[in-house]
Coordinates of C-alpha atoms in Angstrom, one line a residue:
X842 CA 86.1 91.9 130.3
X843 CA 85.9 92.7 126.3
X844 CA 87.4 90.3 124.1
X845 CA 89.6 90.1 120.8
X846 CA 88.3 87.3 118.1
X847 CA 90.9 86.7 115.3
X848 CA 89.8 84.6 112.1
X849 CA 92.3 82.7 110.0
X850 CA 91.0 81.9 106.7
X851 CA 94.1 80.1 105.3
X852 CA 93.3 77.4 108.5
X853 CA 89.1 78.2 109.0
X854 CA 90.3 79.1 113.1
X855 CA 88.9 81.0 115.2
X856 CA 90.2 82.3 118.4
X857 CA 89.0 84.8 121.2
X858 CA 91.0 86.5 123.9
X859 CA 90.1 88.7 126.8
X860 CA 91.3 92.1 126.8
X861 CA 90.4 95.0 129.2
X862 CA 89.7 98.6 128.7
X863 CA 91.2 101.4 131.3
X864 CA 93.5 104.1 131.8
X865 CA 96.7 103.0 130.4
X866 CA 95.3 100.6 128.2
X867 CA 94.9 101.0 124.1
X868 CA 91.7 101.8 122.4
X869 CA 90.5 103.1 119.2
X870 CA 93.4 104.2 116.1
X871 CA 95.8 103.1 119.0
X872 CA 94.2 99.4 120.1
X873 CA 94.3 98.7 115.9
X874 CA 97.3 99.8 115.4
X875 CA 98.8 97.7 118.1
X876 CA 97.4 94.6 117.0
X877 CA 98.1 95.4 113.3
X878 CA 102.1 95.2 114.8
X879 CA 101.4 92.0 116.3
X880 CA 99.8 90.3 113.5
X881 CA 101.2 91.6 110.1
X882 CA 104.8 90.6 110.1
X883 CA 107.3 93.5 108.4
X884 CA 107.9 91.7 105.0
X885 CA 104.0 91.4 103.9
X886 CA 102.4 93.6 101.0
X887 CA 99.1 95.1 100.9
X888 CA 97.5 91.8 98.9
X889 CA 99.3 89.2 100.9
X890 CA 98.0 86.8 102.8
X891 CA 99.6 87.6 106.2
X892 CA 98.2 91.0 105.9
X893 CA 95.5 91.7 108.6
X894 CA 91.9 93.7 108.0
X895 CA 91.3 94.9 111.9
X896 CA 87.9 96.3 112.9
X897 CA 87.5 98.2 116.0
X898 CA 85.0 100.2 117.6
X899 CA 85.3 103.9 119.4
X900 CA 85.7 104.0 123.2
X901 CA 82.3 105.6 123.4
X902 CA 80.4 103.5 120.6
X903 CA 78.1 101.3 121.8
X904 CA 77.0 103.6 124.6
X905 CA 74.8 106.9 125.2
X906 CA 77.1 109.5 124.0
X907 CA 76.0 111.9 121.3
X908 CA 77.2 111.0 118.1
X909 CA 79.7 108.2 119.1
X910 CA 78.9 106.4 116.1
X911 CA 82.2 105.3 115.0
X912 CA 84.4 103.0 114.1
X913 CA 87.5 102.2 111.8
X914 CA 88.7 99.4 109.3
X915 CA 93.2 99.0 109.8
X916 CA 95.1 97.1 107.2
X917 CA 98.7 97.5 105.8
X918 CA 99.2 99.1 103.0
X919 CA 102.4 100.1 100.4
X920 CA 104.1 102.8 99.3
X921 CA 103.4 106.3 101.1
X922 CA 100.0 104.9 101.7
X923 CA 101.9 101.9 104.2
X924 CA 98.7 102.2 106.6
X925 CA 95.3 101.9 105.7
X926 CA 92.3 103.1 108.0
X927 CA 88.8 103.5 106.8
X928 CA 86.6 105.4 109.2
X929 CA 83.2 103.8 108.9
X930 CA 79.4 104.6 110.0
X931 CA 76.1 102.5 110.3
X932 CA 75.1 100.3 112.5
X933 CA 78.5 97.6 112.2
X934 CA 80.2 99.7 114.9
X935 CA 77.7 100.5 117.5
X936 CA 76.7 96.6 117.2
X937 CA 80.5 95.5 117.8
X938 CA 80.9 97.4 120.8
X939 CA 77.5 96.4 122.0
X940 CA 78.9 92.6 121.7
X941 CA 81.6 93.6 123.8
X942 CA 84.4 93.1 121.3
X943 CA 87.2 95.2 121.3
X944 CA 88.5 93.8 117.8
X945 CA 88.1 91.3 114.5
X946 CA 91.6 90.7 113.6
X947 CA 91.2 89.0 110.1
X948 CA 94.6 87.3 108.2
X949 CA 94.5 84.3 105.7
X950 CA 92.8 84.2 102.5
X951 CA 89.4 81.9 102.2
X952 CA 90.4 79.7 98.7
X953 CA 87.0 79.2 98.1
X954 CA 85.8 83.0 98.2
X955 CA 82.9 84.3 99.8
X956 CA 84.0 83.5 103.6
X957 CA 81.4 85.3 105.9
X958 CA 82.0 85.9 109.4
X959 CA 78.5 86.0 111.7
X960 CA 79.3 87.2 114.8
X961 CA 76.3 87.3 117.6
X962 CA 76.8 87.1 121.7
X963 CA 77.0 82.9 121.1
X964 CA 80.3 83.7 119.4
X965 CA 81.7 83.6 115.8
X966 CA 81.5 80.9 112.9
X967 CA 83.2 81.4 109.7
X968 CA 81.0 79.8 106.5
X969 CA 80.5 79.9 102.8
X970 CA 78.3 81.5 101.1
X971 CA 78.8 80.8 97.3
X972 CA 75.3 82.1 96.5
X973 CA 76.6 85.9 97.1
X974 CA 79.0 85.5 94.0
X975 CA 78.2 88.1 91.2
X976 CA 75.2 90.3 93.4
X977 CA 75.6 93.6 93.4
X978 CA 76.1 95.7 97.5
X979 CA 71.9 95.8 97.3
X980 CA 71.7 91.9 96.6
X981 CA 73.9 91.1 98.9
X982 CA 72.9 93.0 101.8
X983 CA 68.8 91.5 101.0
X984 CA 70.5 88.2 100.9
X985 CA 72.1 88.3 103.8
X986 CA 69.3 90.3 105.9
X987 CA 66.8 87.6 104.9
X988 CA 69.5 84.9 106.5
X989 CA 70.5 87.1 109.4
X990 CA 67.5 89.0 110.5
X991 CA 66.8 92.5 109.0
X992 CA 68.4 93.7 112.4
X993 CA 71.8 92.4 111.2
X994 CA 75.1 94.7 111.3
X995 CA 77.0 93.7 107.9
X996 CA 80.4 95.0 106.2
X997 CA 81.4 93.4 103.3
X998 CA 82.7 93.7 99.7
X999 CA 81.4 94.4 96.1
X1000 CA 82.9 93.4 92.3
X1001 CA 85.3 95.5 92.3
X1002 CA 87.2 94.3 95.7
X1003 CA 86.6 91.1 94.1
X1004 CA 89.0 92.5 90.9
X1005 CA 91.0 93.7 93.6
X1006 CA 91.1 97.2 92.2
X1007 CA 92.5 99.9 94.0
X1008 CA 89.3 102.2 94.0
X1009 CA 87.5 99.4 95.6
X1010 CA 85.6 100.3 98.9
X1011 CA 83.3 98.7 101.2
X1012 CA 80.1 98.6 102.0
X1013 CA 78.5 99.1 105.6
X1014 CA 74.7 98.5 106.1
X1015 CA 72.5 101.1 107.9
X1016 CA 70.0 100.7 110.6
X1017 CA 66.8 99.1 109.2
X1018 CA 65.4 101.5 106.6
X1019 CA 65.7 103.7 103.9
X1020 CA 69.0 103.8 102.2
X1021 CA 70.0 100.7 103.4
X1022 CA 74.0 100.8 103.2
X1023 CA 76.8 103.1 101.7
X1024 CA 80.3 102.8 100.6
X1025 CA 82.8 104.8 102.2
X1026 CA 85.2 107.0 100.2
X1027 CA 88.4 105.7 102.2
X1028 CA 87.2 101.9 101.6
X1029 CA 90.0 99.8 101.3
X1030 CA 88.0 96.9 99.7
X1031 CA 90.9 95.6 97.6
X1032 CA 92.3 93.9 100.9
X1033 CA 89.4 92.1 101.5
X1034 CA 88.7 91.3 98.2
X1035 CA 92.0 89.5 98.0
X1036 CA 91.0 87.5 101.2
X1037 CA 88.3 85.5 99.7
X1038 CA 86.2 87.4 103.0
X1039 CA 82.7 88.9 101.4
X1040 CA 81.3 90.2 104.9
X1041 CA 81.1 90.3 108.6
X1042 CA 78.0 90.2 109.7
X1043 CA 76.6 90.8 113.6
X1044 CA 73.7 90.1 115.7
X1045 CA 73.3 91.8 118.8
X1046 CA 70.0 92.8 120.5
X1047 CA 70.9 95.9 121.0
X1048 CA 73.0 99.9 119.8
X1049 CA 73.5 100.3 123.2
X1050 CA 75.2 97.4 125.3
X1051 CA 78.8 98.1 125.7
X1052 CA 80.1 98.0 129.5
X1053 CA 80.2 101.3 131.0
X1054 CA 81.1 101.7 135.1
X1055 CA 79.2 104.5 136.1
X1056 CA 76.2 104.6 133.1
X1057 CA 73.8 107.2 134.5
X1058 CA 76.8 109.9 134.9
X1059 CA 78.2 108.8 131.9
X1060 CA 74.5 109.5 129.7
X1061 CA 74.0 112.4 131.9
X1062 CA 77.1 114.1 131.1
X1063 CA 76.4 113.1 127.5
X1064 CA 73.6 114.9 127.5
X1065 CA 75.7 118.2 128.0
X1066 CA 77.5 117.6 125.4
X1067 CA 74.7 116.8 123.2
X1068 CA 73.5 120.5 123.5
X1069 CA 76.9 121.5 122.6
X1070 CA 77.0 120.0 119.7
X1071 CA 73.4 120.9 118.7
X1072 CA 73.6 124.6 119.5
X1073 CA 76.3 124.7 117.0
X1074 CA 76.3 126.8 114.1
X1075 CA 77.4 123.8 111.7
X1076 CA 76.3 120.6 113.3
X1077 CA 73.1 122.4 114.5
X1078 CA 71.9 124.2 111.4
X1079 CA 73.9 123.9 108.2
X1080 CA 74.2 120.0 108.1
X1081 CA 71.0 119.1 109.6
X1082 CA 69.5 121.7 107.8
X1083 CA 71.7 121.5 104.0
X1084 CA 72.6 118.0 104.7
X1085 CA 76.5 117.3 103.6
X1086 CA 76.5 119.7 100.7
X1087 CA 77.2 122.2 103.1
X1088 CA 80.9 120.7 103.5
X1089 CA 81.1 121.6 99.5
X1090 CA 80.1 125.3 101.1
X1091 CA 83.0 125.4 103.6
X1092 CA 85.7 124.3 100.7
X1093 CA 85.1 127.5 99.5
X1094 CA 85.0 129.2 102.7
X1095 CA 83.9 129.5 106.4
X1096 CA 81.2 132.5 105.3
X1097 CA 79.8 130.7 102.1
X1098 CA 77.8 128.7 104.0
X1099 CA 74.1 129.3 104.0
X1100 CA 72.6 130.3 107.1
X1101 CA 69.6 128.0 108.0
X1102 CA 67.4 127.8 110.8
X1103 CA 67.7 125.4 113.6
X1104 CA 65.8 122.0 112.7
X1105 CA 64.1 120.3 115.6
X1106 CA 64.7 117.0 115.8
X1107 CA 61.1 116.3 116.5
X1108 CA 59.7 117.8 113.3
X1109 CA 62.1 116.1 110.7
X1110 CA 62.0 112.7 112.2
X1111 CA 58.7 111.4 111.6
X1112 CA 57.4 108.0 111.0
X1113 CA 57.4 108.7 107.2
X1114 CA 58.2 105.7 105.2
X1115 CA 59.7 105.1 102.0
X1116 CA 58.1 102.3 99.5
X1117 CA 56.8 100.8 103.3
X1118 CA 60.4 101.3 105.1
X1119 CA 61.6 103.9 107.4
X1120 CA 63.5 106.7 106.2
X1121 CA 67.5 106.5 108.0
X1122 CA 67.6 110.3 108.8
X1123 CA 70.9 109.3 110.8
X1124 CA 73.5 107.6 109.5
X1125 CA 73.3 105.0 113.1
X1126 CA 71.6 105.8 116.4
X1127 CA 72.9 108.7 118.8
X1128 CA 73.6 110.6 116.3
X1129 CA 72.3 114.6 117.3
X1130 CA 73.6 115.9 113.5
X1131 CA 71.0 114.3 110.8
X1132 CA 73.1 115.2 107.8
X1133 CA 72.0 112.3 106.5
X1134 CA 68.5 112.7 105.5
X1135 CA 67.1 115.3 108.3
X1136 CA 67.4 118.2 105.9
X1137 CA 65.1 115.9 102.7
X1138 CA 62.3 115.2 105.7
X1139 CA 58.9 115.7 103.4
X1140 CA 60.6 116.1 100.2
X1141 CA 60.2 112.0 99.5
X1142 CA 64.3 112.4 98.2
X1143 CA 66.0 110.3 100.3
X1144 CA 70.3 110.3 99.6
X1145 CA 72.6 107.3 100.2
X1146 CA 75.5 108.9 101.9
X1147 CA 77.2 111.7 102.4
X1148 CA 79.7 110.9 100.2
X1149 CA 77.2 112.0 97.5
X1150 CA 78.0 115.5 97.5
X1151 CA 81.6 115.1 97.1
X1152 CA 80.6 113.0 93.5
X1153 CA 78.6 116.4 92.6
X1154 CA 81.3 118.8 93.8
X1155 CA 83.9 116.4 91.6
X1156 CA 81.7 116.1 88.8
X1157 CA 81.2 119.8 88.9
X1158 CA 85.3 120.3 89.0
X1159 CA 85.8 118.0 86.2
X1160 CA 83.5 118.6 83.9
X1161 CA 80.7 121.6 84.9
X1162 CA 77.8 118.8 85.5
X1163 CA 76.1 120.2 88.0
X1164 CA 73.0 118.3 88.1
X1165 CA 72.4 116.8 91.4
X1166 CA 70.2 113.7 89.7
X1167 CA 72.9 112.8 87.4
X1168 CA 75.6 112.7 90.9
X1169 CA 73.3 110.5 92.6
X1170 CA 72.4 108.3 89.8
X1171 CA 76.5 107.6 89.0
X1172 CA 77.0 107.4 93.0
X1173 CA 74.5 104.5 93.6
X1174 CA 76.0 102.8 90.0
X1175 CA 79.4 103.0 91.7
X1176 CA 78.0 101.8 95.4
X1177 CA 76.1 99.0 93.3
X1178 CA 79.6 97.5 93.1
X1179 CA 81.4 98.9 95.6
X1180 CA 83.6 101.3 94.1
X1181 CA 85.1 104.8 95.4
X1182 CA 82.7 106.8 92.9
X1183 CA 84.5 110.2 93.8
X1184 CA 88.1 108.9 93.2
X1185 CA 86.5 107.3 89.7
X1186 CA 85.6 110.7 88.1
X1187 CA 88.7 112.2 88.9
X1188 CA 90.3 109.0 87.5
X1189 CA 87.9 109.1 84.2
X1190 CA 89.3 112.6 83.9
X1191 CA 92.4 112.4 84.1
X1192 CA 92.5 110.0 81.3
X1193 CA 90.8 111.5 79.5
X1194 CA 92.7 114.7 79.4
X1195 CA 95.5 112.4 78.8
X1196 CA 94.1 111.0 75.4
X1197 CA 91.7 114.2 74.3
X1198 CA 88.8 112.9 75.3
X1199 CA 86.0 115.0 75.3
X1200 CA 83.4 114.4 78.1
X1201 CA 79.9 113.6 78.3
X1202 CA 77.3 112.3 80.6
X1203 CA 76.6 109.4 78.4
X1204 CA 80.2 108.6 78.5
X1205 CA 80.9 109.2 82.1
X1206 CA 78.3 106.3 83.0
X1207 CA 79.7 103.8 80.1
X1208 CA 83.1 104.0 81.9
X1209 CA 81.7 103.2 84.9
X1210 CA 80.1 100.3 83.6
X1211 CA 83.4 98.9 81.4
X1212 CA 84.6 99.3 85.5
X1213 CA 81.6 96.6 86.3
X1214 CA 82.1 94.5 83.3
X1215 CA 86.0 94.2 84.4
X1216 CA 87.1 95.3 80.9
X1217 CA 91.3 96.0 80.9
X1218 CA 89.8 99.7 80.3
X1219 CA 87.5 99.4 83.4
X1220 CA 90.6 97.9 85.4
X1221 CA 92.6 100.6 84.5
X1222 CA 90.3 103.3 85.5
X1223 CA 89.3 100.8 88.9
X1224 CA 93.3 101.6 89.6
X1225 CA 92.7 105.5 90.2
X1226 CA 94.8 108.2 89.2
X1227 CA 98.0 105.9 89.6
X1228 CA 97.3 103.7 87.6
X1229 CA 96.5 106.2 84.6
X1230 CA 99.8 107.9 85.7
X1231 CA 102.0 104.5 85.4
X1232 CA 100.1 104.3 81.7
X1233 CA 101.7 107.9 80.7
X1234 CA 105.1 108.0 82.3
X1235 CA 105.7 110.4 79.1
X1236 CA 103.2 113.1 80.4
X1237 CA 104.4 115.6 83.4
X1238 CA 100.9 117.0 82.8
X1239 CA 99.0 114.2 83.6
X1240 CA 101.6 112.8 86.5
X1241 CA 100.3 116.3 88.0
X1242 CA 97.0 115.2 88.4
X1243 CA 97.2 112.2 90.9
X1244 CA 95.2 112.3 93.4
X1245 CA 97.4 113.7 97.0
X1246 CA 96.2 113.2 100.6
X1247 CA 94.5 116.5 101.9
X1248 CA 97.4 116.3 104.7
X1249 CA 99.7 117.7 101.7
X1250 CA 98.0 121.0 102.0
X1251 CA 98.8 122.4 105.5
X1252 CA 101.4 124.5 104.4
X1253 CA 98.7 126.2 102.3
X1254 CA 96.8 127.2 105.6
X1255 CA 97.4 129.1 109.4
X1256 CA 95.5 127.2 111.5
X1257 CA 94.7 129.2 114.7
X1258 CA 93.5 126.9 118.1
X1259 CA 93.5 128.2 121.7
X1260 CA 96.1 126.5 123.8
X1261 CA 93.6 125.3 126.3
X1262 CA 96.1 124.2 128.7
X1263 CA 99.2 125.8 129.6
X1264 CA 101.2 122.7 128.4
X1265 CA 100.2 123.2 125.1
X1266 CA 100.9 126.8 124.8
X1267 CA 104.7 125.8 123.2
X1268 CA 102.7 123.2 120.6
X1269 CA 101.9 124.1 116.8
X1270 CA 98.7 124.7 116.0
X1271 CA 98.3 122.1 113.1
X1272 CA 99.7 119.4 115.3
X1273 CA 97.1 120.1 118.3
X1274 CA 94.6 120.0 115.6
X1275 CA 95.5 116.5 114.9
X1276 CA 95.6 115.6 117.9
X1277 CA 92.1 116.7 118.3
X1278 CA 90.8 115.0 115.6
X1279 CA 92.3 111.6 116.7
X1280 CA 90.8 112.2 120.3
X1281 CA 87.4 112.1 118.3
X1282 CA 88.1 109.1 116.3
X1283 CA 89.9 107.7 119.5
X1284 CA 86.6 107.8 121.3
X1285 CA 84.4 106.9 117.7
X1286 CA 82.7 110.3 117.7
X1287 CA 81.4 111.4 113.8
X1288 CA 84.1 113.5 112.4
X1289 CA 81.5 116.2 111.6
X1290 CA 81.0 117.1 115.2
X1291 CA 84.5 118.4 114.7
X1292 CA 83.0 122.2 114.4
X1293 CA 81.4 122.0 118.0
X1294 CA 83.9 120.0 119.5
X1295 CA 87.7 121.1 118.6
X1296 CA 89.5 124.0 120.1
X1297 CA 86.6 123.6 122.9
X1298 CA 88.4 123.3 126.7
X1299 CA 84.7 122.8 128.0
X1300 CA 84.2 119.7 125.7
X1301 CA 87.4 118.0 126.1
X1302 CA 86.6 118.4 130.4
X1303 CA 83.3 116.6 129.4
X1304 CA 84.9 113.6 127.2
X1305 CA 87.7 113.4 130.0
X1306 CA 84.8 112.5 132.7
X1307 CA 82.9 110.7 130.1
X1308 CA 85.7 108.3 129.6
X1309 CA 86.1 107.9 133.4
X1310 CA 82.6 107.4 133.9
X1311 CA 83.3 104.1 131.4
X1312 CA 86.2 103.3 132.9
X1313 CA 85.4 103.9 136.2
X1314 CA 88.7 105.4 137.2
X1315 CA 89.9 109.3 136.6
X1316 CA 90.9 110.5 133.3
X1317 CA 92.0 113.8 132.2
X1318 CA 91.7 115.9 129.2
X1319 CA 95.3 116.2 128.9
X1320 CA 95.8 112.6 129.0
X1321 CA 93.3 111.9 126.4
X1322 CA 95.0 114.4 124.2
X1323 CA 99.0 112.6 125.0
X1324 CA 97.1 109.6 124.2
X1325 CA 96.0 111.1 120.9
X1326 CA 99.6 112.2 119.9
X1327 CA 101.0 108.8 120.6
X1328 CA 98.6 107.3 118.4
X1329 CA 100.2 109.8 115.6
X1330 CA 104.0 109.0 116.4
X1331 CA 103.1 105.2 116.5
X1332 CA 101.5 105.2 112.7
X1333 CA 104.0 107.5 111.8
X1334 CA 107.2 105.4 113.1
X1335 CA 105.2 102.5 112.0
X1336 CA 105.3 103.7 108.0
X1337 CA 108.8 105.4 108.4
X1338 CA 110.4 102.1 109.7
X1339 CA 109.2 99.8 107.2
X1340 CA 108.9 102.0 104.3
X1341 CA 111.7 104.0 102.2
X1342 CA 111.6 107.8 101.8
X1343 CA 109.2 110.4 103.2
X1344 CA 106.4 109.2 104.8
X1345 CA 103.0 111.2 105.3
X1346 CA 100.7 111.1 108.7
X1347 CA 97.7 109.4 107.6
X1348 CA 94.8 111.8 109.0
X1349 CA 91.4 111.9 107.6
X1350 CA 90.2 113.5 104.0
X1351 CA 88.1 115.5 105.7
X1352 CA 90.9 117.8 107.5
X1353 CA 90.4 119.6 103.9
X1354 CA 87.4 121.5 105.6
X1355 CA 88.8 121.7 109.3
X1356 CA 91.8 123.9 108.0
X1357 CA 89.4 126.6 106.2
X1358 CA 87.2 126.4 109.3
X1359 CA 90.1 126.9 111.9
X1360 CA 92.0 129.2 109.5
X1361 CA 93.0 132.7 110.5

């Protein structure tokens, strides 16, 4: 039996519930989405206090199955944007499921500010930790590692969730090592900020501890699948091989990636240490890609996140700087306070094509530090391209440059899948692909072993006994797929019922790069 904890801030509670995986039964996009209904009421905005931040594991995370790492932050949000989900990595997912929780459902706001939630398998205690005020993500995470244990699972919040600013993301610790946390691009720190809540932090022995019925069938089958994803062209040479610039390859197109020979994943993860820590090569355990740090083994370079080469490929778009040292220097400068760093270069451009700016190096990183000092300039910028955009009503031309979900762009592409089943043979191609994709982050698999695992009958046979394996009772393929495409038309209801106008499906960034790979 797993359970639900929900935290109240606004009263200091704490409560736990039993809940109970199986066919039938929500998990993943669908269990968050379910609870967010239950918790938010209709009338709350995105900064109220009634507003909910839900974290909740993948099906598979927290057991043996091949880069299951997965899990994803659920909040509501406003406007077109009227759900918020954050896909997250490092070790705070595998570490929930391994507690056996199901869910954090966090509403209230702490008055005092910096409420941390430490979660281990006594329970969870909610406590102030005033000291954390100010720190940048690096502090913080030494701080609390050196309370916790160095084996501790945090999320948490920088300076700029604690302005509140739109750009603001979160931060999410790796295993113990070298780098030692990132910020996702699809952070929604602003949420948290407003709560007062600084981090979650977890304590569980072990990556691998969440209830499966039938474990050996369930490993050995994930072994299978393992090779698939290995033996693939993408997840088996180009990322462990290029690391994540090769995504910046496959925007341009399918062949402009460079072909690069198999890495063994003997030879690249070696016991080499960085200033006297281990080198994260993997973004979190189980993971059989490495496009972490696999492809730098030797070189002594060791990269924060993946997110890094999308700061290079926007820096490059923006302003031709194409330096890869001047990318990661501004990334980590953004991560220091927990700030979207790619969405703040297109931001810094876009106003400054709006007032004739002309860029420089020197001035990209003074804007980012007005950002840190909380100047009205840095909050503007912190706001994203909106917020420029509300700043020159007057200017089509700069209105044209806010930022659009990559969703916008399907019309742009034919997306070609095989049907797989004969079921599906009536369905559009761009809809089975989402439904795909949400399979995968149903079940908390990486989205980058989308290449070996989309339009792949084979694979989808293999996750349909892997989940009955942890269930313990049959599940097919099509079933997991149904359950993917309810999970769509409940967001999508969900927005279009409590919003006005258009709404849009909220499916990951990353789809950018699955509709030139599955184009015709």
């Amino acid at each position: 039996m797993s359970k639900i904890i929900t935290v109240d801030l606004s009263e200091g509670q704490i409560g736990e519930s039993e809940y109970t995986f199986g066919p039938g039964r929500d998990y993943g996009r669908g269990l968050a989405m379910r609870l967010l209904k239950e918790h938010v009421p209709d009338s709350c905005g995105r900064l109220d206090a009634e507003n909910a931040v839900i974290y909740t594991p993948g099906l598979f995370t927290g057991n043996m199955a091949p880069s299951a790492t997965r899990g994803l932050i659920m909040s509501k949000g406003e406007g077109k944007k009227g759900l918020c989900v954050s896909s997250i990595t490092g070790d705070f997912p595998q570490k929930l499921a391994s507690l056996d929780i199901a869910s954090i459902v966090v509403t209230g706001k702490y008055e005092k500010r910096n409420a941390v939630i430490f979660v281990d398998p006594n329970g969870a205690e909610l406590m102030c930790m005033p000291e954390l005020e100010d720190h940048t993500t690096a502090e913080m995470v030494d701080m609390l590692r050196k309370q916790f244990g160095e084996d501790c699972a945090i999320i948490g919040t920088g300076q700029a969730a604690d302005r509140m600013m739109p750009l603001a993301s979160i931060f999410v610790t790796y295993p113990e090592g070298q780098p030692r946390f990132y910020c996702p691009r699809s952070g929604v720190g602003d949420i948290p900020g407003s709560k007062g809540l600084r981090a979650v932090v977890l304590k569980a022995q072990t990556y691998f501890g969440s209830p499966c019925v039938n474990k050996e069938a369930f490993r050995d089958t994930g072994k299978r699948l393992a090779k698939i994803i290995m033996d693939n062209e993408i997840c088996g040479g180009a990322l462990p091989g290029l690391g994540s610039i090769t995504l910046i390859h496959l925007l341009k197109s399918r062949q402009a990636v460079p072909e690069v020979e198999k890495r063994s994943r003997e030879g690249a993860e070696t016991a080499e240490k960085q200033g006297g820590c281990r080198t994260n090569y993997c973004c979190a355990p189980m993971c059989v890609i490495g496009c972490l740090n696999r492809h730098s083994a030797g070189t002594g370079e060791v990269f924060s996140a993946p997110e890094e080469s999308e700061v290079r490929a926007a820096l490059t778009q923006c302003f031709g700087f194409e330096e890869a040292a001047f990318a990661k220097e501004l990334n980590r400068h953004g991560f220091s306070i927990g700030l979207n760093t790619t969405e703040f270069v297109y931001t810094v451009s876009m106003y400054w094509k709006a007032t004739g700016e002309t860029a420089t190096r020197e001035k990209v990183l003074s804007m980012m530090e007005e950002v840190e000092k909380g100047s009205v300039l840095g909050r503007l910028i912190g706001g994203g391209t909106a917020g420029v955009a509300e700043l020159f009503k007057d200017r089509p031309d700069v209105a044209a440059l806010v930022t659009k979900p990559s969703v916008v762009q399907e019309e742009q592409f034919k997306v070609h899948l095989d049907k797989l089943y004969p079921e599906l043979q009536d369905m559009d191609d761009m809809e089975l692909l989402y439904r795909q994709v949400f399979v995968l982050e149903n079940l908390g698999f990486c989205i980058f072993s989308s290449f070996a695992l989309l339009n792949n009958r084979e694979v989808l046979e293999l996750l349909a006994q892997m989940a009955s394996d942890k269930f313990g009772a049959r599940v097919t393929a099509q079933e997991l797929l149904s359950y993917a495409g309810d999970c769509i038309e409940q967001e999508t209801a969900y927005q279009r019922e409590r919003l006005a106008g258009s709404v849009q499906k909220n499916i990951p960034e990353f789809i950018k790069v699955l509709y030139r790979y599955f184009s015709e």
